[in-house]
Short mmCIF file of C-alpha atoms and ligand atoms in Angstrom, two decimals:
data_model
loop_
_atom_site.label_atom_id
_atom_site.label_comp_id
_atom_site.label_asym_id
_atom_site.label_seq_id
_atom_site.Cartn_x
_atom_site.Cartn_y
_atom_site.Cartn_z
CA UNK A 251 67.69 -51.09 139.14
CA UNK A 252 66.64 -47.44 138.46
CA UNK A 253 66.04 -45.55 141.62
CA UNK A 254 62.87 -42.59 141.73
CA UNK A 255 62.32 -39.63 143.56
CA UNK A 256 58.86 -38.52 143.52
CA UNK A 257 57.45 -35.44 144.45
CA UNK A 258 53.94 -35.06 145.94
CA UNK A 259 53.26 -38.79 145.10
CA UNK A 260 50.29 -38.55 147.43
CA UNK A 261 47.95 -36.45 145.23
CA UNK A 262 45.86 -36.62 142.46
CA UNK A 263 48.55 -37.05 139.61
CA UNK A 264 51.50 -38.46 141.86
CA UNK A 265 50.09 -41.23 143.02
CA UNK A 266 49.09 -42.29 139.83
CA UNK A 267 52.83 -42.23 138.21
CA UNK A 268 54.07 -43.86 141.28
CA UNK A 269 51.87 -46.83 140.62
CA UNK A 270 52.69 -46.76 136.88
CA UNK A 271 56.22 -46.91 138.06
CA UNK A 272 55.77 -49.88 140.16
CA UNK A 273 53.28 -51.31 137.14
CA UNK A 274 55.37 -50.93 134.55
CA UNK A 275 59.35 -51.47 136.16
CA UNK A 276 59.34 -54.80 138.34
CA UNK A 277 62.64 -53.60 139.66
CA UNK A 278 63.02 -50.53 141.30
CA UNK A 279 62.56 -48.04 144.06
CA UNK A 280 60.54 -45.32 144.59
CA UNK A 281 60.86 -42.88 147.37
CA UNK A 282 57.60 -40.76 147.67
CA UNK A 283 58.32 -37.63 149.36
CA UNK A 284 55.01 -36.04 150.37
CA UNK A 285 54.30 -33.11 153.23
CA UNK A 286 50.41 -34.32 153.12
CA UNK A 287 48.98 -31.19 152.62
CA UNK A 288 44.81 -30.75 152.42
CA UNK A 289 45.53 -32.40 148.70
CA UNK A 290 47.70 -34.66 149.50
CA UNK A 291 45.53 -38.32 150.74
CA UNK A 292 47.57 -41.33 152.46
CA UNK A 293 44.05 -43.36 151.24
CA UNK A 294 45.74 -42.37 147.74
CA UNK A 295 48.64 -45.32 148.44
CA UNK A 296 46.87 -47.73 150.49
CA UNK A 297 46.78 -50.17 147.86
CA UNK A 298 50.79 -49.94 148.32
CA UNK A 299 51.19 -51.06 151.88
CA UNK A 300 53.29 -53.66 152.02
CA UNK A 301 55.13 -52.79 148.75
CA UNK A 302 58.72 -52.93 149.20
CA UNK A 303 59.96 -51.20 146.15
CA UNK A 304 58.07 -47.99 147.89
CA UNK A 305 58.85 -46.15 150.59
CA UNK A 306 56.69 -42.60 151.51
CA UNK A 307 58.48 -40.37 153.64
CA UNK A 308 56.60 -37.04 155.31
CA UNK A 309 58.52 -33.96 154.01
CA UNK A 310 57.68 -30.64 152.50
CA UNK A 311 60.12 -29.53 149.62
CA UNK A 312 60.61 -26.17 151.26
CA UNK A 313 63.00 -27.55 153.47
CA UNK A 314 65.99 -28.20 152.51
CA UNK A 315 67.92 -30.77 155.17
CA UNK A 316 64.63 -32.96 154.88
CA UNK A 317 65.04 -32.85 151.39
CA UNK A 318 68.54 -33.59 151.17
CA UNK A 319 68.02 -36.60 153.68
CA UNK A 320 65.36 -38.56 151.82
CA UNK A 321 67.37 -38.25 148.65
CA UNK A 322 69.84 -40.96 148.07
CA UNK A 323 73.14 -40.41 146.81
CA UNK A 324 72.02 -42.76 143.60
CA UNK A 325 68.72 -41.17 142.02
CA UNK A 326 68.55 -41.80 138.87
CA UNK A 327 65.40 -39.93 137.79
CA UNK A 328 63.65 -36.86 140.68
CA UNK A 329 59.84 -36.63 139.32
CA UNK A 330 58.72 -33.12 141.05
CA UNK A 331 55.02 -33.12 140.87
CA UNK A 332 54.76 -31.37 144.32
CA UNK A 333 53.03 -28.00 144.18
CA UNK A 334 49.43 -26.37 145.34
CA UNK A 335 47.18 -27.01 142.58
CA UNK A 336 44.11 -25.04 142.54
CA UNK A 337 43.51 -21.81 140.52
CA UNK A 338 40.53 -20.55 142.84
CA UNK A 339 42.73 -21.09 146.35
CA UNK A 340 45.17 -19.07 144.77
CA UNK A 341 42.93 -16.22 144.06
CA UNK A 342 42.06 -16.19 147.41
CA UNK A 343 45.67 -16.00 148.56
CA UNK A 344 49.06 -16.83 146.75
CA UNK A 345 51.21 -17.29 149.16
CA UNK A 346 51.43 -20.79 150.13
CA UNK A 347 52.01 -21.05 145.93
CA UNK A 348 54.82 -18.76 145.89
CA UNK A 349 56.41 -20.72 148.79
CA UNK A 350 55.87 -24.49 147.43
CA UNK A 351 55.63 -23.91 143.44
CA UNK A 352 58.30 -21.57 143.77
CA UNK A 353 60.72 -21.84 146.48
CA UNK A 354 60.19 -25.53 146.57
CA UNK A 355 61.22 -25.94 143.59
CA UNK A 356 64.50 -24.18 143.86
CA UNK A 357 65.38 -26.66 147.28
CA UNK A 358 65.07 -29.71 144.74
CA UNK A 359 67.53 -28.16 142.12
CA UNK A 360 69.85 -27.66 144.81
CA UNK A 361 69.54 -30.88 146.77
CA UNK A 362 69.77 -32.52 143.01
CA UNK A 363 72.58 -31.10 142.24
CA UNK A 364 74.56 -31.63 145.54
CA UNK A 365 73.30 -35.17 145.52
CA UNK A 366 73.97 -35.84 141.60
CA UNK A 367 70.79 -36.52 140.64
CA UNK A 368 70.77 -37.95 136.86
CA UNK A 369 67.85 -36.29 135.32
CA UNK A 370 65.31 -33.92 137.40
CA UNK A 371 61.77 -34.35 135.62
CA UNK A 372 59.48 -30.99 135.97
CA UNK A 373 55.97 -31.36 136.02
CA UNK A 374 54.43 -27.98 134.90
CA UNK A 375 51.18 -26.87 133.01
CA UNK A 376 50.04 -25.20 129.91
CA UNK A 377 48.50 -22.88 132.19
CA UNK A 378 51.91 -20.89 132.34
CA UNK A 379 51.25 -19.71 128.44
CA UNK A 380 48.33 -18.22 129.33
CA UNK A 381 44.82 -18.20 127.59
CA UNK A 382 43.68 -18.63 123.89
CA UNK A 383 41.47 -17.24 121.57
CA UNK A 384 37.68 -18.67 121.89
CA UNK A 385 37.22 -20.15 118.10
CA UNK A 386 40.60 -19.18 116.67
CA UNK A 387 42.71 -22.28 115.43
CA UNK A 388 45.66 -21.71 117.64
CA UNK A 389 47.22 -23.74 120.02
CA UNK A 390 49.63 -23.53 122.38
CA UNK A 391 53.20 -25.42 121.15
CA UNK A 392 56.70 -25.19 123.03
CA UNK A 393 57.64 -22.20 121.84
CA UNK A 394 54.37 -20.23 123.22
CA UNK A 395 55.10 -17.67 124.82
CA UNK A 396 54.56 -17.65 128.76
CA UNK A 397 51.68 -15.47 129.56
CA UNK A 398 50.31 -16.80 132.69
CA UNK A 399 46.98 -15.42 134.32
CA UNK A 400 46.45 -16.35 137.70
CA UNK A 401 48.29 -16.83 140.51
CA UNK A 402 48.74 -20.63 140.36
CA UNK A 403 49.83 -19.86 136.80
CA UNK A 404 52.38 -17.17 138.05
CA UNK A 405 54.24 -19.49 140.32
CA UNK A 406 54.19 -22.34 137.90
CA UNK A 407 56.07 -19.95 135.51
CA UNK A 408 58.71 -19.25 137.89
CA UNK A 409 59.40 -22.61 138.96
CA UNK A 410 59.95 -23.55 135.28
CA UNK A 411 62.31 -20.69 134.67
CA UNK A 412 64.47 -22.23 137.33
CA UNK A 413 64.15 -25.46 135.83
CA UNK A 414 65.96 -23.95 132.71
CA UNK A 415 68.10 -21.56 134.63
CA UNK A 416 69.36 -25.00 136.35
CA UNK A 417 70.12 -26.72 133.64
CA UNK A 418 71.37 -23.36 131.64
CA UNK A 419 73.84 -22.27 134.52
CA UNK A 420 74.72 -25.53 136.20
CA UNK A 421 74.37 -28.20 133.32
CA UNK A 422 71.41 -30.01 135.31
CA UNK A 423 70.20 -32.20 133.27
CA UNK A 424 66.53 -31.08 133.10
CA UNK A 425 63.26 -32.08 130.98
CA UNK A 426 59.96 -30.03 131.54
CA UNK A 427 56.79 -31.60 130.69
CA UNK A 428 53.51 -29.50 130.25
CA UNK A 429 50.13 -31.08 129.89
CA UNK A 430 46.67 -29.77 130.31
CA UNK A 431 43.63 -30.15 132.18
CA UNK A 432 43.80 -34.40 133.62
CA UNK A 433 40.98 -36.23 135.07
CA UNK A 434 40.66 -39.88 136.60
CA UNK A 435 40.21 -41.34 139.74
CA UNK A 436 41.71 -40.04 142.91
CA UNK A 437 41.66 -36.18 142.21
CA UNK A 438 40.61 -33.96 144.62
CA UNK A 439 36.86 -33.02 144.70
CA UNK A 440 37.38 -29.28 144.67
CA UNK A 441 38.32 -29.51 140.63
CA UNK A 442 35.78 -29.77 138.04
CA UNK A 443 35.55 -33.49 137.02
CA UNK A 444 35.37 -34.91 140.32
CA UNK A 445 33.08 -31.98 142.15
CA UNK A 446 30.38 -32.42 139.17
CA UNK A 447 30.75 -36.28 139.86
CA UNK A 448 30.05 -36.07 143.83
CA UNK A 449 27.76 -33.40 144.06
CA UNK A 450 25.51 -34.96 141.04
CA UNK A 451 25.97 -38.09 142.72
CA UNK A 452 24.52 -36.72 145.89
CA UNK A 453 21.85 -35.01 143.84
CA UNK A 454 23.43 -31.45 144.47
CA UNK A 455 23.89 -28.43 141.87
CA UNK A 456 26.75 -28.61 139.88
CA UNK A 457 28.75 -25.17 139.69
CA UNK A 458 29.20 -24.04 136.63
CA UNK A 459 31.24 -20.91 136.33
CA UNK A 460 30.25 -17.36 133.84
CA UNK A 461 28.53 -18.79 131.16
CA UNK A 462 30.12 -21.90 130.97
CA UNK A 463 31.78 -21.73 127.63
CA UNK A 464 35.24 -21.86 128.84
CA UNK A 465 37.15 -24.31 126.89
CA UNK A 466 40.05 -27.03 128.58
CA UNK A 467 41.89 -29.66 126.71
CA UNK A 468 41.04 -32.97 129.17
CA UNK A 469 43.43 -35.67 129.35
CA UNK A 470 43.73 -39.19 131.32
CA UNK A 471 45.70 -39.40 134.27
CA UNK A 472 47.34 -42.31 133.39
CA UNK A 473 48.09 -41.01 129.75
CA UNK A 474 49.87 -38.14 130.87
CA UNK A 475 51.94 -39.64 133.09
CA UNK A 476 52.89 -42.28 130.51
CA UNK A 477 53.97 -39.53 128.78
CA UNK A 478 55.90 -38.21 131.92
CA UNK A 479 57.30 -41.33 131.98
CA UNK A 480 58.36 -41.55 128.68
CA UNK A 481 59.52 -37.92 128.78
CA UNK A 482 62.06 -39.17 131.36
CA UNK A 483 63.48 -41.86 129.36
CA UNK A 484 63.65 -40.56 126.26
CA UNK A 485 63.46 -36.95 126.24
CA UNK A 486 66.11 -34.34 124.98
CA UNK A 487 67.89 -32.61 128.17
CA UNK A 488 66.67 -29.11 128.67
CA UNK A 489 63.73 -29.53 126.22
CA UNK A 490 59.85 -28.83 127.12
CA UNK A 491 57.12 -31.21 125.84
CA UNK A 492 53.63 -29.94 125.65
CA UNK A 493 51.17 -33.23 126.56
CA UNK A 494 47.84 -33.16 125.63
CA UNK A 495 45.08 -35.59 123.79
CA UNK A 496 43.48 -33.35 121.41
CA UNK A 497 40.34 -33.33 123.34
CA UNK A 498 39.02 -29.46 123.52
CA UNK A 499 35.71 -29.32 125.81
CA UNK A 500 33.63 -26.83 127.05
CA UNK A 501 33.13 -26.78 130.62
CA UNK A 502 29.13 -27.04 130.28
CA UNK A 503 30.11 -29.64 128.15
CA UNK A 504 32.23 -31.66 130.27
CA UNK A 505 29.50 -31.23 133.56
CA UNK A 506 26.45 -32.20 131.04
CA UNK A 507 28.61 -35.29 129.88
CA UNK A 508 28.69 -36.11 133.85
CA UNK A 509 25.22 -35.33 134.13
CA UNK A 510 24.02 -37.54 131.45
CA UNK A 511 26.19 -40.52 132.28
CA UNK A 512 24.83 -40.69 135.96
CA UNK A 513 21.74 -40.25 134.90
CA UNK A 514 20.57 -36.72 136.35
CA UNK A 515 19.17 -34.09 134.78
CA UNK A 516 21.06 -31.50 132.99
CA UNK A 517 18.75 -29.14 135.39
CA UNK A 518 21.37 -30.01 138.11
CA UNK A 519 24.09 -27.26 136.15
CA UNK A 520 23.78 -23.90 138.00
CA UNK A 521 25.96 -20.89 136.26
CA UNK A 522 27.58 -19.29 139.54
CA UNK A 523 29.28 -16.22 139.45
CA UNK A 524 32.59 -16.32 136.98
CA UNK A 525 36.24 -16.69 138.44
CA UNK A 526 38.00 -13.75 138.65
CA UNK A 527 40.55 -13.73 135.02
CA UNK A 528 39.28 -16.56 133.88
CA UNK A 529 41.16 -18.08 130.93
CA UNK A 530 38.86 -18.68 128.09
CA UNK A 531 40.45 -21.42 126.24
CA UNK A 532 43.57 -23.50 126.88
CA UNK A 533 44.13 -26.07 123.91
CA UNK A 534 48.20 -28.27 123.51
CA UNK A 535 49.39 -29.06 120.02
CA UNK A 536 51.37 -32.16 121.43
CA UNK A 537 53.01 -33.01 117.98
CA UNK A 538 56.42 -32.96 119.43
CA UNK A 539 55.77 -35.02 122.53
CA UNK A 540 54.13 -37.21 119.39
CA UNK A 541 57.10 -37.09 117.44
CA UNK A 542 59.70 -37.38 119.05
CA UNK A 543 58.55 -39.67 122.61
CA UNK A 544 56.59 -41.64 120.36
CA UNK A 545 53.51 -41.16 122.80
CA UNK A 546 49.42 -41.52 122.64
CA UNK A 547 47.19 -41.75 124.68
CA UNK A 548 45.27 -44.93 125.03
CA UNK A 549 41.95 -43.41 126.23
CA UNK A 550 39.20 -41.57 124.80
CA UNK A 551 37.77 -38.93 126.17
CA UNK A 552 34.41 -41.24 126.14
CA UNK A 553 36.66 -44.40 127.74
CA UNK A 554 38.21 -42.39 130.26
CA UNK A 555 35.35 -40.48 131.38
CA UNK A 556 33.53 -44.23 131.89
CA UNK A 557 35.91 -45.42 134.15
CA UNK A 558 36.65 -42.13 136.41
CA UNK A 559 33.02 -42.21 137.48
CA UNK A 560 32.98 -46.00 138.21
CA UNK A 561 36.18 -45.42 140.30
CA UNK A 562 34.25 -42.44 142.07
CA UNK A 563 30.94 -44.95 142.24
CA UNK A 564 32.97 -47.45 143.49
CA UNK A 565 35.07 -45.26 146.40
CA UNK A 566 32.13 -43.37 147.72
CA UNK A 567 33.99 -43.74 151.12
CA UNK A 568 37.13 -42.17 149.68
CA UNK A 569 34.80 -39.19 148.50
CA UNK A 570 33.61 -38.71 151.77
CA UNK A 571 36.85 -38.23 153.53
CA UNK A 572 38.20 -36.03 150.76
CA UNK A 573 34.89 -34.03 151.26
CA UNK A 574 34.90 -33.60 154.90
CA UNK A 575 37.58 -30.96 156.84
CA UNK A 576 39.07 -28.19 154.82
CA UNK A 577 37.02 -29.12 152.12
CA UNK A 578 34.04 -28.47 153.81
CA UNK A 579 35.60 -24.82 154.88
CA UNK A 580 36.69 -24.12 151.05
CA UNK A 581 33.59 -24.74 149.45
CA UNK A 582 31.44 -22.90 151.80
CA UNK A 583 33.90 -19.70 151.31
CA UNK A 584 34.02 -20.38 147.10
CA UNK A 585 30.14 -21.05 146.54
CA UNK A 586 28.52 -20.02 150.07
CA UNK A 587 26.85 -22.21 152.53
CA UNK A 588 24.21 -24.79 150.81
P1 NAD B 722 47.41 -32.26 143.91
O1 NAD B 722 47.04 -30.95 144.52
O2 NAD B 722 46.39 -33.34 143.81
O3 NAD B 722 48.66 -32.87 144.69
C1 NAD B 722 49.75 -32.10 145.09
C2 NAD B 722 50.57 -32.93 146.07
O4 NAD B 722 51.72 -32.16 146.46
C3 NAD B 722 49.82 -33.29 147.36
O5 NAD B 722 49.99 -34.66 147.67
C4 NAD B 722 50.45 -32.39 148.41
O6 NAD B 722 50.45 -32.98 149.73
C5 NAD B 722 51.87 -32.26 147.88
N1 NAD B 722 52.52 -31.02 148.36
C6 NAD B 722 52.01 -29.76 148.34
N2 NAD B 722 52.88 -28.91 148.91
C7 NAD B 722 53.97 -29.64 149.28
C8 NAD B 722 55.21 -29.32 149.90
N3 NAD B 722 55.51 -28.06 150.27
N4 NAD B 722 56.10 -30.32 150.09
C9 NAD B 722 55.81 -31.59 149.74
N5 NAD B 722 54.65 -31.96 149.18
C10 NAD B 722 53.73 -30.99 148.94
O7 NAD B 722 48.00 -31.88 142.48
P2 NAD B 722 47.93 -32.70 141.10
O8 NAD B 722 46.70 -32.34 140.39
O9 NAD B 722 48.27 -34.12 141.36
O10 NAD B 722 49.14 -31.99 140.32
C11 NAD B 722 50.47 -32.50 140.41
C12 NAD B 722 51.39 -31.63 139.56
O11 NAD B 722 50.93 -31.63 138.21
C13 NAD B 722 51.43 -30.17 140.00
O12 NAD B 722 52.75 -29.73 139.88
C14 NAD B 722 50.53 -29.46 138.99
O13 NAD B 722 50.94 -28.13 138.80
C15 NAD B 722 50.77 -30.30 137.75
N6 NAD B 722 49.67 -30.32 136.78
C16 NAD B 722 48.41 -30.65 137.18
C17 NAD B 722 47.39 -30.71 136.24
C18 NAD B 722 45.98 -31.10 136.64
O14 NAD B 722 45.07 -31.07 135.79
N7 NAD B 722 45.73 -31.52 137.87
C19 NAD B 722 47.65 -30.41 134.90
C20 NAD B 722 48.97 -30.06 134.52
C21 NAD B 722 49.97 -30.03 135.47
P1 TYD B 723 39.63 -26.61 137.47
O1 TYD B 723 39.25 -28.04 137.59
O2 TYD B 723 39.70 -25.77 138.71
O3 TYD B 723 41.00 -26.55 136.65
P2 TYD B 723 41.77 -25.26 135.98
O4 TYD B 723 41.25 -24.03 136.59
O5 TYD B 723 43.19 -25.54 136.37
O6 TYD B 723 41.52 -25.36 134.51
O7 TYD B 723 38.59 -25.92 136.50
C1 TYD B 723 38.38 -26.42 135.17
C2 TYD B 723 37.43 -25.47 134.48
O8 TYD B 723 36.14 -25.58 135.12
C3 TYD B 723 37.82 -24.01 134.62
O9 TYD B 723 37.46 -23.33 133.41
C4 TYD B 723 36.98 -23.49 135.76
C5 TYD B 723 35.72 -24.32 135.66
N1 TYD B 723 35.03 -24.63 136.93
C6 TYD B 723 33.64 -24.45 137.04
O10 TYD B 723 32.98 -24.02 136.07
N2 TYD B 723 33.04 -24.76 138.21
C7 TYD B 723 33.73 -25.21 139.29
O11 TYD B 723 33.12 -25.45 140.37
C8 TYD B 723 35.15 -25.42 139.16
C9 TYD B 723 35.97 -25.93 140.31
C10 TYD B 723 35.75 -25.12 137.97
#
């Protein structure tokens, strides 16, 4: 019976794996080591109460006893999706992203290797390569080089050159996984996809930031952490794997998409003033991940779109918790008081 270590498995893209894990492997056990920051939602594993292969401990990666506590002398596979998340809170200060995405991240290669962890599965971003040309034909593969742009980006970069110096120096066994912009249910409502979705929803403007052209390569939750997943089990030790669908979309794009499918008039788009470095155009060539994990995804960008704003429609209560607090705070600094 395999045993999991999951990192952060109470946001947006954690809690999804974790319930692909418990989907998909009848026996096992997952320990979900969250510190339940502003991202991180307990309503993200209610659905899990009561499940015994799961157990969610309170914890922040930073420290290294609590760390080495929750981890059991017989992990087979540490999943470390933990880190802060947003671009625009980084801008406005780094810190807490130097201390989780980077120092964090160093605690769990230690505690792995004291506690013999069998393969320690990174969870970074194609954000760390930087930003592409608008309408050239490149993409970013696994031998890009890193280039990253914002702060979020920065730290990201580190934390994967400890990965490697981890499995370089000490023979960790280490796979890195890099995947672009996801969407689905459960993210937080300060990120693109699901802040067009409530605010339309609620009949309010839609941010849209410069002049909108900015291009991101959107993925499924669910398909990129089936590719996590299979990254795990089947991928090389100390190789990357770039994850992406092949689905390039303009931001304006993406929000007029929303727009349309709730019914609201494109109107509702308001160009706001541009974020500060902006990258212009992130797009993955995921042939290896293709290749040699024998992934796809199973959605379209037209499926997957479909059922991320029923599972917003449907959770309107969820949206209002996730909107209240900090939230509230954050967007009044980022887009002023409305
Ligand atoms: P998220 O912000 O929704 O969730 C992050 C989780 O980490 C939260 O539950 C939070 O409580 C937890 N956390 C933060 N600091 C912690 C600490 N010090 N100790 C323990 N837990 C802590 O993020 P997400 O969108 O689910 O992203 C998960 C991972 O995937 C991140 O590493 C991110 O860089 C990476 N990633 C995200 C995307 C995307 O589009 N969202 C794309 C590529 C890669
Ligand atoms: P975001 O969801 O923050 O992800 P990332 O910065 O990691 O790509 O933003 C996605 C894109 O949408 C990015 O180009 C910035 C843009 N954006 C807006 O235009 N308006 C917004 O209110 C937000 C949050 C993002």
């Amino acid at each position: 019976m395999p045993n999991f270590f999951v990192t952060g498995g109470a946001g947006f893209i954690g809690s999804a794996f974790v319930r692909l894990l418990l989907d998909e492997l009848p026996a096992c056990d997952v320990v979900n080591f969250d510190a339940l920051t502003y991202a991180g939602n307990p309503d993200n594993l209610s659905d899990l109460e009561g499940e015994a292969r799961h157990r969610f401990v309170r914890g922040d990666i930073c420290d290294p006893r609590a760390v080495l506590d929750a981890l059991g002398e017989a992990t087979d596979y540490l999943f470390h999706f933990a880190a802060e998340s947003h671009v625009d809170r980084s801008i406005e200060s780094a810190r807490e992203f130097i201390r989780t995405n980077v120092l964090g991240t160093q605690v769990l290669l230690d505690a792995a290797r004291a506690r013999r962890v069998r393969r320690f599965v990174h969870v970074s971003t194609d954000e760390v390569m930087g930003s592409l040309g608008e309408d050239d034909a490149t993409f970013f593969t696994e031998d890009s080089p890193f280039a990253p742009n914002s702060p979020y980006a920065a730290s990201k970069a580190a934390a994967e050159h400890l990965v490697r110096a981890a499995h370089h120096t000490f023979g960790l066994d280490c796979v890195v996984t890099r995947c672009g912009n996801n969407y689905g249910p459960r993210q937080f409502p300060e990120k693109l996809v699901p802040l067009a979705i409530s605010n339309a929803t609620a009949d309010d403007p839609v941010p849209v930031y410069g002049d909108g052209r900015n291009v991101r390569d959107w993925i499924y939750v669910e398909d990129h952490c089936r590719a996590i997943l299979a990254a795990a089990e089947r991928g090389r030790a100390g190789e990357v794997y770039n994850v992406g669908a092949r689905n390039e979309r303009r931001n304006l794009e993406v929000v007029e998409a929303i727009l349309d499918a709730l019914g609201k008039p494109r109107s509702l788009a308001r160009f706001v003033k541009d974020r500060p470095g902006h990258d212009r155009r992130y797009a993955i060539d995921p042939a290896k991940v293709e290749r040699e994990l024998g992934w796809r995804p199973r959605e379209t960008w037209e499926s997957g779109l479909r059922k991320t704003i029923r599972w917003y429609a449907d959770h309107a209560d969820w949206v209002a918790r996730a909107r209240s607090g900090d939230y509230r705070e954050f967007y009044a600094r980022q887009y002023g008081a409305s």
